[in-house]
CSV table of N, CA and C in Angstrom, one decimal:
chain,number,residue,atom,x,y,z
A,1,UNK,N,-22.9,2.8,-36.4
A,1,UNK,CA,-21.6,2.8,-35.7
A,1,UNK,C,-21.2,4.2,-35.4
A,2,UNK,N,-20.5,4.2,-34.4
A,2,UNK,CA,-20.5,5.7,-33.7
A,2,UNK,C,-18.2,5.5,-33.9
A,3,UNK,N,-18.5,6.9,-34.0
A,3,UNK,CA,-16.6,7.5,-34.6
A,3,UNK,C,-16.5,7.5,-32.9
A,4,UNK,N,-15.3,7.0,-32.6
A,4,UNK,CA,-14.5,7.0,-31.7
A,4,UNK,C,-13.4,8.5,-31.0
A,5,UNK,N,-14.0,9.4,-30.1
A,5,UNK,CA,-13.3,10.0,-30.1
A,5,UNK,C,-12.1,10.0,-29.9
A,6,UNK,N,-11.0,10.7,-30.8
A,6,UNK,CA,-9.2,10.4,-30.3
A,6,UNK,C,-8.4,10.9,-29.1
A,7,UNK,N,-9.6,11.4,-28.4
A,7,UNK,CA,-8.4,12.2,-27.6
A,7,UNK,C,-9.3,10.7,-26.1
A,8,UNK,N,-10.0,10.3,-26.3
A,8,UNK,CA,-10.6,9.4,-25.0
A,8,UNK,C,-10.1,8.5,-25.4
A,9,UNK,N,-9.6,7.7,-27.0
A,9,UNK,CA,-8.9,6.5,-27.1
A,9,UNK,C,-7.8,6.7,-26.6
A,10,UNK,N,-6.8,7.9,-26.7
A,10,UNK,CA,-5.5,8.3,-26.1
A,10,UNK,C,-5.6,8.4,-24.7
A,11,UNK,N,-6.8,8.5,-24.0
A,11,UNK,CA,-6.6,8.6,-22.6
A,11,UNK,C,-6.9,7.2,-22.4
A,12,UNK,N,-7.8,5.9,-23.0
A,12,UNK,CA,-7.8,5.1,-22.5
A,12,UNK,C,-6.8,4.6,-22.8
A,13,UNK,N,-5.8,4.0,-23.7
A,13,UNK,CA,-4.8,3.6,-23.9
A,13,UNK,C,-3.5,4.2,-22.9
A,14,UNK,N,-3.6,5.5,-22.2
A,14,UNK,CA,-2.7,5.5,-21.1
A,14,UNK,C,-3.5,5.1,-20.2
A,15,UNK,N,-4.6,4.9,-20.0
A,15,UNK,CA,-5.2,4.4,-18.3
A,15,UNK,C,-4.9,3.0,-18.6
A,16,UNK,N,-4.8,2.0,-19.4
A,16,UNK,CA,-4.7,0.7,-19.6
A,16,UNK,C,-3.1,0.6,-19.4
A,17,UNK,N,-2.0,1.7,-19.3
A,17,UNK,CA,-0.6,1.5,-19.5
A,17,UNK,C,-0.1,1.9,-18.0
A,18,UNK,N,-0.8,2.8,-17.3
A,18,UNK,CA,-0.9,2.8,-16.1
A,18,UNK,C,-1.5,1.6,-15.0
A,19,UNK,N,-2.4,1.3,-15.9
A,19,UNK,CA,-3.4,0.0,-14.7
A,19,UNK,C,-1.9,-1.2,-15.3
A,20,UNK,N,-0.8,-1.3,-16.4
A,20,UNK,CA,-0.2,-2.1,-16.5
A,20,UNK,C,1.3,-2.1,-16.2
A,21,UNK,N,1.6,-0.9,-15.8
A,21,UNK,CA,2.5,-0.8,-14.9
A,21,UNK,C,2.3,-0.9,-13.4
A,22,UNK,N,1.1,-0.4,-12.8
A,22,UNK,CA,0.8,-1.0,-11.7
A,22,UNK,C,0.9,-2.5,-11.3
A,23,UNK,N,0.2,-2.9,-12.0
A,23,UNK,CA,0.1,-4.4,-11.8
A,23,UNK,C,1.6,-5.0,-11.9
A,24,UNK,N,2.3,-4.2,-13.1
A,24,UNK,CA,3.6,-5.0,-13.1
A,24,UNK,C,4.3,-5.1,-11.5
A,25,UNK,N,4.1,-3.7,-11.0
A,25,UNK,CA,5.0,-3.3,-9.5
A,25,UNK,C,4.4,-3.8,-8.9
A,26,UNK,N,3.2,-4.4,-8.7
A,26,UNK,CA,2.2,-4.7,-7.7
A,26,UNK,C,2.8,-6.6,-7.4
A,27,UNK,N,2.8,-6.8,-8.6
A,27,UNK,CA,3.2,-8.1,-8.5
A,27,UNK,C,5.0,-8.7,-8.2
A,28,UNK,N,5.6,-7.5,-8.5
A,28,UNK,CA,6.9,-8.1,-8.6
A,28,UNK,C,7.1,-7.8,-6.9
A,29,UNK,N,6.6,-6.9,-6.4
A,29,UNK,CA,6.6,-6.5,-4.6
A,29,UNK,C,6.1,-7.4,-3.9
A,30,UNK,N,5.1,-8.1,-4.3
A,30,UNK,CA,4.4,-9.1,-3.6
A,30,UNK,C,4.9,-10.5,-3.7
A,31,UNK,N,6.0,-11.0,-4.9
A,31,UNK,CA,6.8,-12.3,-4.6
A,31,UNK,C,7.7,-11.8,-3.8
A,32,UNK,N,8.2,-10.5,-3.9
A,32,UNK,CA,9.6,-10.4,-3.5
A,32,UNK,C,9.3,-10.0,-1.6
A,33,UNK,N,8.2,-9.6,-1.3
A,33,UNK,CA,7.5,-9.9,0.2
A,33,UNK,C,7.4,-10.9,0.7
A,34,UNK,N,6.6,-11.7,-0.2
A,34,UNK,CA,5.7,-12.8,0.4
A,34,UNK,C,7.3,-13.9,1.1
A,35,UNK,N,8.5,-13.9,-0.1
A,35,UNK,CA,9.4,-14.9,-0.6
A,35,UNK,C,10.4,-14.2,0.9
A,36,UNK,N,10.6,-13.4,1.1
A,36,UNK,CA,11.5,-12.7,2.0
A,36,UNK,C,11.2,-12.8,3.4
A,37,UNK,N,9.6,-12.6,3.6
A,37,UNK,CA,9.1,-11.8,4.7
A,37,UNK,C,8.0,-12.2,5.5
A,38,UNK,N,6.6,-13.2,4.1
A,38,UNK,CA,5.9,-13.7,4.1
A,38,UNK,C,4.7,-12.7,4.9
A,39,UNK,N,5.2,-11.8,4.2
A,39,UNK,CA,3.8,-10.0,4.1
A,39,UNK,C,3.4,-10.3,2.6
A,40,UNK,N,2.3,-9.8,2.2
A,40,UNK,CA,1.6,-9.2,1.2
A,40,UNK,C,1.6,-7.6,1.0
A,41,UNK,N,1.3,-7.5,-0.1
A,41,UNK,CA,1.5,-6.0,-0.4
A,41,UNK,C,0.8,-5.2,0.5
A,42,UNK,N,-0.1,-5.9,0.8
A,42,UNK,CA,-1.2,-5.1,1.3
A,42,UNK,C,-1.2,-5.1,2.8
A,43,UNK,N,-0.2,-6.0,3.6
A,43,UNK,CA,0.0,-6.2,4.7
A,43,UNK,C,1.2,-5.2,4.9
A,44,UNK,N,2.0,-5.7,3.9
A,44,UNK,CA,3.3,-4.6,4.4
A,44,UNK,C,2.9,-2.8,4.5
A,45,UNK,N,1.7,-2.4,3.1
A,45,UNK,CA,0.9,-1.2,3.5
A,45,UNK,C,0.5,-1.0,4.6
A,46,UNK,N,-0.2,-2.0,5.1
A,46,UNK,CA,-1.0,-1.7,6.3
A,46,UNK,C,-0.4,-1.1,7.5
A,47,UNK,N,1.0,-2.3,7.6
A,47,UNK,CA,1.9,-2.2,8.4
A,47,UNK,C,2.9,-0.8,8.6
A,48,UNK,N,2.7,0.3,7.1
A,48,UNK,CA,3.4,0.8,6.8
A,48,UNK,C,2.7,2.2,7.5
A,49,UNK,N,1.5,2.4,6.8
A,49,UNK,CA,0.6,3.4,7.2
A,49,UNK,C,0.8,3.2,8.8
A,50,UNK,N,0.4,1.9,9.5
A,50,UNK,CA,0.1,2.7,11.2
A,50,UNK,C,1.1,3.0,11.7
A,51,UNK,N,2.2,2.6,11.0
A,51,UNK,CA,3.9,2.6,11.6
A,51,UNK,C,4.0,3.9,11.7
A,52,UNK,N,3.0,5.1,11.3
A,52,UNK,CA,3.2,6.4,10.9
A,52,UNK,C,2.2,7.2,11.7
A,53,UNK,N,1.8,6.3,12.6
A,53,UNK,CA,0.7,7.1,13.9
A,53,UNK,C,1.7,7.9,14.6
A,54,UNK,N,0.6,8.9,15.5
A,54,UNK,CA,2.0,9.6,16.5
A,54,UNK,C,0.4,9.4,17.8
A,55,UNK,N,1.3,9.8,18.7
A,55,UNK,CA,0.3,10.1,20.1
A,55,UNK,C,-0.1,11.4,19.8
A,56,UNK,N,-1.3,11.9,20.4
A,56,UNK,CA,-1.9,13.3,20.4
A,56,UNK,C,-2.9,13.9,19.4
A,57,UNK,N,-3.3,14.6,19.4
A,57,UNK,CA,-4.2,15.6,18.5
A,57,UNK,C,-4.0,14.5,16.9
A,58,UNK,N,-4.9,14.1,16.4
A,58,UNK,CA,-4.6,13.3,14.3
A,58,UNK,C,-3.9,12.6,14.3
A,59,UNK,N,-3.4,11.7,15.7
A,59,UNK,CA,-2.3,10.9,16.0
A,59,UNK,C,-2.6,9.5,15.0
A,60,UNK,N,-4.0,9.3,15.8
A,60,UNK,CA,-4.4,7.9,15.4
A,60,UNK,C,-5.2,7.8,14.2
A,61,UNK,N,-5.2,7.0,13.3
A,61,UNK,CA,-6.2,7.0,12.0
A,61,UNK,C,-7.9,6.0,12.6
A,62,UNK,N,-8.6,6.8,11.8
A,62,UNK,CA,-9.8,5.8,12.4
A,62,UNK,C,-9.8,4.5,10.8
A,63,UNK,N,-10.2,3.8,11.4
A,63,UNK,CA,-10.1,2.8,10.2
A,63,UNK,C,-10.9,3.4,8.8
A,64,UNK,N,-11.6,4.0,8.7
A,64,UNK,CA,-12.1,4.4,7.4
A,64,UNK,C,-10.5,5.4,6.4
A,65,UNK,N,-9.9,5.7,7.6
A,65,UNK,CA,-8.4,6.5,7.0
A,65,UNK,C,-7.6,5.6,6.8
A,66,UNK,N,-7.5,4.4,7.2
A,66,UNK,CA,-6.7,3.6,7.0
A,66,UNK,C,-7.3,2.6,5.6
A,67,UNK,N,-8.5,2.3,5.6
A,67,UNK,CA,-8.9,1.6,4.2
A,67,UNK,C,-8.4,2.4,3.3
A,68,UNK,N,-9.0,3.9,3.3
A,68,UNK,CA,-8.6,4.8,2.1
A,68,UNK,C,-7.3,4.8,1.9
A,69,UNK,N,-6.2,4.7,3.2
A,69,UNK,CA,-4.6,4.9,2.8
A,69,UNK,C,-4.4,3.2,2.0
A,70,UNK,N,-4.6,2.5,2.6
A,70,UNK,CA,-4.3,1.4,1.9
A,70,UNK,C,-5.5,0.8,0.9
A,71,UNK,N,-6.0,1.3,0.4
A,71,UNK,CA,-7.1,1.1,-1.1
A,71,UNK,C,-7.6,-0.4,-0.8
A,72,UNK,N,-8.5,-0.6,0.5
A,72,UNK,CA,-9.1,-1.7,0.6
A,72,UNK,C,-10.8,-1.2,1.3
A,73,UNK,N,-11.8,-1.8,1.1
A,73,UNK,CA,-12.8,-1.3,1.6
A,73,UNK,C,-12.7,-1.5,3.0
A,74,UNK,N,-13.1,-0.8,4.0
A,74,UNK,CA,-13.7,-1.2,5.6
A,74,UNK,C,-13.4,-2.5,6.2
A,75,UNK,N,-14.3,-2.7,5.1
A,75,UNK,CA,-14.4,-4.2,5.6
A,75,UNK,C,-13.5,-5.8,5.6
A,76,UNK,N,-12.9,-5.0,4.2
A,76,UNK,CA,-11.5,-5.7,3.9
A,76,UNK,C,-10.0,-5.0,4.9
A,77,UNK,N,-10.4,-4.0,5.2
A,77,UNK,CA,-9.3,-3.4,6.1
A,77,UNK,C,-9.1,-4.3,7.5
A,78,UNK,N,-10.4,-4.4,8.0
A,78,UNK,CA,-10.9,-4.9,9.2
A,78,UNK,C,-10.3,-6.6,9.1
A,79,UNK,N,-10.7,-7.1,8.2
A,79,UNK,CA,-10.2,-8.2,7.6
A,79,UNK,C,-8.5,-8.5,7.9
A,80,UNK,N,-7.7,-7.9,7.2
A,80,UNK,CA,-6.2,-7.8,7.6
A,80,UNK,C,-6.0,-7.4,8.5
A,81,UNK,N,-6.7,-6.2,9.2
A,81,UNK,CA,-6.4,-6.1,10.6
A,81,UNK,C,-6.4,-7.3,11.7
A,82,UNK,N,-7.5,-8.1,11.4
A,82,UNK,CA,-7.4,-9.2,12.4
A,82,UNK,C,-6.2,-10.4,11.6
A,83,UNK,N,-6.2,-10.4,10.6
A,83,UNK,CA,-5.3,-11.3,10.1
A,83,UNK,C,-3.7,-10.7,10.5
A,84,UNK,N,-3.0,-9.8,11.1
A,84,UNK,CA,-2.2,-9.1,11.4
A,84,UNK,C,-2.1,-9.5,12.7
A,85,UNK,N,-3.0,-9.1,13.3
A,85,UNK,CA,-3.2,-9.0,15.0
A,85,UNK,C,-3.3,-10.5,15.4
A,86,UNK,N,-3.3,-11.4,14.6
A,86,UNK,CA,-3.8,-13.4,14.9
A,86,UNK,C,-1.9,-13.5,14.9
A,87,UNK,N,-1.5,-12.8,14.0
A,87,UNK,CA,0.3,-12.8,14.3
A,87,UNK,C,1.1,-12.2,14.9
A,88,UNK,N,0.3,-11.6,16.0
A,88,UNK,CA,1.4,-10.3,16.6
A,88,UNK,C,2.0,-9.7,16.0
A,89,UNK,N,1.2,-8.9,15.2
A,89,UNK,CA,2.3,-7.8,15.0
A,89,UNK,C,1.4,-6.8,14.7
A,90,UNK,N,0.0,-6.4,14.6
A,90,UNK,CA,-1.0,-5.3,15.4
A,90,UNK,C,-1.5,-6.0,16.8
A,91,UNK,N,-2.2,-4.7,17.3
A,91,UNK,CA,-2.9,-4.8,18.4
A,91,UNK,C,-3.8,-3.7,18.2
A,92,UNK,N,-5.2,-3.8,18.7
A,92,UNK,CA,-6.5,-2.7,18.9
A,92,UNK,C,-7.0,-3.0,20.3
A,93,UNK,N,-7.2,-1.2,20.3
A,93,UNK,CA,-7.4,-1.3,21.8
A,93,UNK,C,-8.8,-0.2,21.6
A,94,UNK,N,-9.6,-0.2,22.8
A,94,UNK,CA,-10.9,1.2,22.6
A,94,UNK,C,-9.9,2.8,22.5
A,95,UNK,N,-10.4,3.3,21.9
A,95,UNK,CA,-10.3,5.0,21.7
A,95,UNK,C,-11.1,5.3,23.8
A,96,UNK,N,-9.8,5.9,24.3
A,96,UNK,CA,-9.9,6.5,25.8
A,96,UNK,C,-11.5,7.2,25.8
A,97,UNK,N,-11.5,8.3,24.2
A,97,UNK,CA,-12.5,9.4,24.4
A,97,UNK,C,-13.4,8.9,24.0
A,98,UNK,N,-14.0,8.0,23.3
A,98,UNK,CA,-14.9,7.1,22.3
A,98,UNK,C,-14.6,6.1,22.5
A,99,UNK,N,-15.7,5.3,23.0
A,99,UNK,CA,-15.9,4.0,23.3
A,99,UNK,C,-16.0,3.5,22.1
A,100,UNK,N,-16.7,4.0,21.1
A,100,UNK,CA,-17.0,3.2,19.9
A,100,UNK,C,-15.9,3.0,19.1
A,101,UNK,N,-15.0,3.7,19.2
A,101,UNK,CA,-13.8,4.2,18.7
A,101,UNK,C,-12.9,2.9,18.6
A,102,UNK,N,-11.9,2.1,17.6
A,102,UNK,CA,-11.1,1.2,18.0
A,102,UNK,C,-10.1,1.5,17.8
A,103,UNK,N,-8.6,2.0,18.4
A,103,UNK,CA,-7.8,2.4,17.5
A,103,UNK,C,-6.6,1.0,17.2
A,104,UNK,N,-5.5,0.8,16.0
A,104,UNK,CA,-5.2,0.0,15.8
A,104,UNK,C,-3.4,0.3,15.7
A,105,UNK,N,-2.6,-0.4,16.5
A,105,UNK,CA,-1.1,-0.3,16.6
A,105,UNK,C,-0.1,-1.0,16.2
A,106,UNK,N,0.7,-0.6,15.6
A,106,UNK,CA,1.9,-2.1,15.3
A,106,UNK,C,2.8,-2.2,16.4
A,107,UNK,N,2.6,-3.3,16.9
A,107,UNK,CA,3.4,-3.9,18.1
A,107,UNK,C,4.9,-3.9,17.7
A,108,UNK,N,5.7,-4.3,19.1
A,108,UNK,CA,7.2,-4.3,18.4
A,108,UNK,C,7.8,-5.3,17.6
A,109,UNK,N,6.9,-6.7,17.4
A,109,UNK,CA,7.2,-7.7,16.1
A,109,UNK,C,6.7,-6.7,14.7
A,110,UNK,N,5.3,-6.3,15.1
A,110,UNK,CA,5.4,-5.4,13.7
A,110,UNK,C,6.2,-4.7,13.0
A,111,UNK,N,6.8,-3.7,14.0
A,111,UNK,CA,7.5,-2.5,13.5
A,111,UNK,C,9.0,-3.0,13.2
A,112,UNK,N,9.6,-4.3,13.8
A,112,UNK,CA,10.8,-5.4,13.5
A,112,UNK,C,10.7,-6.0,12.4
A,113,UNK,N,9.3,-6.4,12.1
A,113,UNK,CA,9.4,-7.0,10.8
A,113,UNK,C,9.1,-5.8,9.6
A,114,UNK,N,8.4,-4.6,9.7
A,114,UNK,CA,8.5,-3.9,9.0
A,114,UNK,C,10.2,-3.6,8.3
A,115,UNK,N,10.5,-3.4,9.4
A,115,UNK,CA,12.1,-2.4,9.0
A,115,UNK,C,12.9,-4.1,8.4
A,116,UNK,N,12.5,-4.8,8.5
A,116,UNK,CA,13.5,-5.7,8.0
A,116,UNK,C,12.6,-6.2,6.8
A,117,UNK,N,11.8,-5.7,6.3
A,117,UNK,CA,11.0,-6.0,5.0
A,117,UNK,C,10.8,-4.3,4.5
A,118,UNK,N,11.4,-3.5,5.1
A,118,UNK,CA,11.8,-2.1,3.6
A,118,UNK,C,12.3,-2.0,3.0
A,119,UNK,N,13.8,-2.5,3.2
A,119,UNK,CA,14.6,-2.9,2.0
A,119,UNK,C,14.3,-3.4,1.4
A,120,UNK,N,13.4,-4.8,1.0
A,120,UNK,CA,13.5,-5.4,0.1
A,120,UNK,C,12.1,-4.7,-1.0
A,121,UNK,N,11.2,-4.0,0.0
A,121,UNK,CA,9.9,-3.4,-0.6
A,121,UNK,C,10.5,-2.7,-1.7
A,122,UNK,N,11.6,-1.6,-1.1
A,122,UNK,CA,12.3,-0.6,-1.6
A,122,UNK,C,13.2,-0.9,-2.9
A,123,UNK,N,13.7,-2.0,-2.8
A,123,UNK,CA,14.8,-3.0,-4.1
A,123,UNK,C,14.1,-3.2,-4.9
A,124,UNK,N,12.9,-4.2,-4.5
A,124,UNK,CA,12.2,-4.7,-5.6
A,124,UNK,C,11.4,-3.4,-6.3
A,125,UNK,N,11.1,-2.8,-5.5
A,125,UNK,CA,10.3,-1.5,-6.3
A,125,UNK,C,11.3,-0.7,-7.4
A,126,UNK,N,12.8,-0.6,-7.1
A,126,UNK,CA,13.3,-0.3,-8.1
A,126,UNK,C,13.4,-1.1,-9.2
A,127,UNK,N,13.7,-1.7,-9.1
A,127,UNK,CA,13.9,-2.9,-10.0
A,127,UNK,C,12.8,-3.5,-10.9
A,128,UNK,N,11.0,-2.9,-10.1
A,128,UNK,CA,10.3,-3.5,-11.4
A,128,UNK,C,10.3,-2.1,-12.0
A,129,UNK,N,10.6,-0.5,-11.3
A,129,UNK,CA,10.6,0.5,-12.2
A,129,UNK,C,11.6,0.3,-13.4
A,130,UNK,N,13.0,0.3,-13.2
A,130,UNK,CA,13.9,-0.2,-13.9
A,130,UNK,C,12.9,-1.1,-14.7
A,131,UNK,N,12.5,-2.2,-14.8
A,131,UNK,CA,12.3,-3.0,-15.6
A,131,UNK,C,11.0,-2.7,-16.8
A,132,UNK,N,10.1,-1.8,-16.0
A,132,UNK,CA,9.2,-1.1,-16.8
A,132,UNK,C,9.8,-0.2,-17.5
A,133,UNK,N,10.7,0.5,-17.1
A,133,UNK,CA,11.4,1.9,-18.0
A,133,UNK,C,11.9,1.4,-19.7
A,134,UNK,N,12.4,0.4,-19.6
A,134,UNK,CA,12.9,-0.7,-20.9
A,134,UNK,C,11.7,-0.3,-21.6
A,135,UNK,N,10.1,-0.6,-21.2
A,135,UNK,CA,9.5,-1.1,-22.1
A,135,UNK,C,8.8,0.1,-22.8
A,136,UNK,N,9.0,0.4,-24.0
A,136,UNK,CA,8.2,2.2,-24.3
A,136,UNK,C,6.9,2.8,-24.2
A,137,UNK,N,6.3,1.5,-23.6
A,137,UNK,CA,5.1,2.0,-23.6
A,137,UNK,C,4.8,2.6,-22.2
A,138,UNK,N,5.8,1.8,-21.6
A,138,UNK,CA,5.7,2.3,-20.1
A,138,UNK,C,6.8,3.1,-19.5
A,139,UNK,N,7.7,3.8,-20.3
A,139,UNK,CA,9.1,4.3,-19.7
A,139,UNK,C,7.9,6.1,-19.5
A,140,UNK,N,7.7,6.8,-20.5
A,140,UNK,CA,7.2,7.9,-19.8
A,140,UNK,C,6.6,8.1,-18.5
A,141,UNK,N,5.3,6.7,-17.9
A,141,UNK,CA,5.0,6.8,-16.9
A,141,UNK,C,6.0,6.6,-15.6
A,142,UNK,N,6.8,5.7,-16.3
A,142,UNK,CA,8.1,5.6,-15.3
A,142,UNK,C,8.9,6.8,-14.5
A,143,UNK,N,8.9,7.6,-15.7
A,143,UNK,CA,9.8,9.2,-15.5
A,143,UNK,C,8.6,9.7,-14.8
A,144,UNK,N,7.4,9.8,-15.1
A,144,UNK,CA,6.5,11.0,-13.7
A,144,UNK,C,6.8,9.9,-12.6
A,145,UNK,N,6.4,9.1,-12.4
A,145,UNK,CA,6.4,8.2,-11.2
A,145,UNK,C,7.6,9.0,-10.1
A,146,UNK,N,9.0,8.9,-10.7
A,146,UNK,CA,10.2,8.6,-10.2
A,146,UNK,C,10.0,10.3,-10.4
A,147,UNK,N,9.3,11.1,-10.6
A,147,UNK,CA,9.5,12.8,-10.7
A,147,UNK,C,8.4,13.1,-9.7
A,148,UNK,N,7.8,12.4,-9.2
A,148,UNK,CA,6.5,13.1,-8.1
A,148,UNK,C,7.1,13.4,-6.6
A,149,UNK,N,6.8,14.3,-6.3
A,149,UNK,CA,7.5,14.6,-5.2
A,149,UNK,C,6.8,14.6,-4.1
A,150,UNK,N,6.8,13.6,-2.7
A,150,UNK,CA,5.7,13.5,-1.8
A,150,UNK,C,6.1,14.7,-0.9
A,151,UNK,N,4.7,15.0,-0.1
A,151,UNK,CA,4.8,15.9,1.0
A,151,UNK,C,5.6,15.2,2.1
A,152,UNK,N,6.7,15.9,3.0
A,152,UNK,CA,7.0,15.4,3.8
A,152,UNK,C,6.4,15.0,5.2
């Protein structure tokens, strides 16, 4: 039998408290979508990221930027992409300079139903933080969470 190092139990025991605060937000955003809006987390992401293209020079993400922003493989990206665009509310069209190129847009049902599904993303997100903060094992991750400061 091999001695357990303490400082890797201490780190696993927060990576298991972080993978359980995730999951708590992960889940309380996705009834409070699905029930409101009838998006998935991972749709409302998707929707969220292209809503943030601009025209010109880094304007557009190629899909490998977009799986990485929204933590799904290629292939699964591609996947929601068409399951989005079967609803109207993306569209892909060829890249002008690159034929191979596809680039991918939220139409104006998209970006309508976006803005009428941020509030609630936004609510519920407080409220599973709030609700994690109660619990001690998860209130410290709660305070970095709510202390990270994004780039503008």
């Amino acid at each position: 039998m091999t001695a357990t190092d303490p400082a890797l139990t201490a780190l696993s025991q927060r990576w298991c408290a972080l993978s359980l605060l995730h999951g708590r937000i992960e889940a309380h955003l996705e009834r409070a979508l699905e029930s409101g809006h009838g998006l998935s987390v991972r749709e409302y992401s998707l929707l969220d990221v292209l809503s943030r293209q601009h025209s010109g020079p880094g304007g557009h993400l190629q899909m490998k930027q977009v799986a990485d922003a929204v933590v799904l493989s290629q292939s699964a990206t591609t996947r929601l992409v068409t399951r989005l665009e079967d609803r109207g509310l993306l569209t892909r069209y060829l890249c002008a300079t690159d034929r191979r190129g596809i680039y991918t847009d939220v139409t104006e049902a998209g970006l309508k139903l976006l803005e009428e599904a941020r509030p609630t993303n936004d609510s519920a997100l407080r409220e599973a933080l709030d609700e994690a903060a109660k619990n001690p094992e998860l209130a410290a991750l709660v305070q970095v969470v709510e202390g990270v400061s994004t780039p503008a």
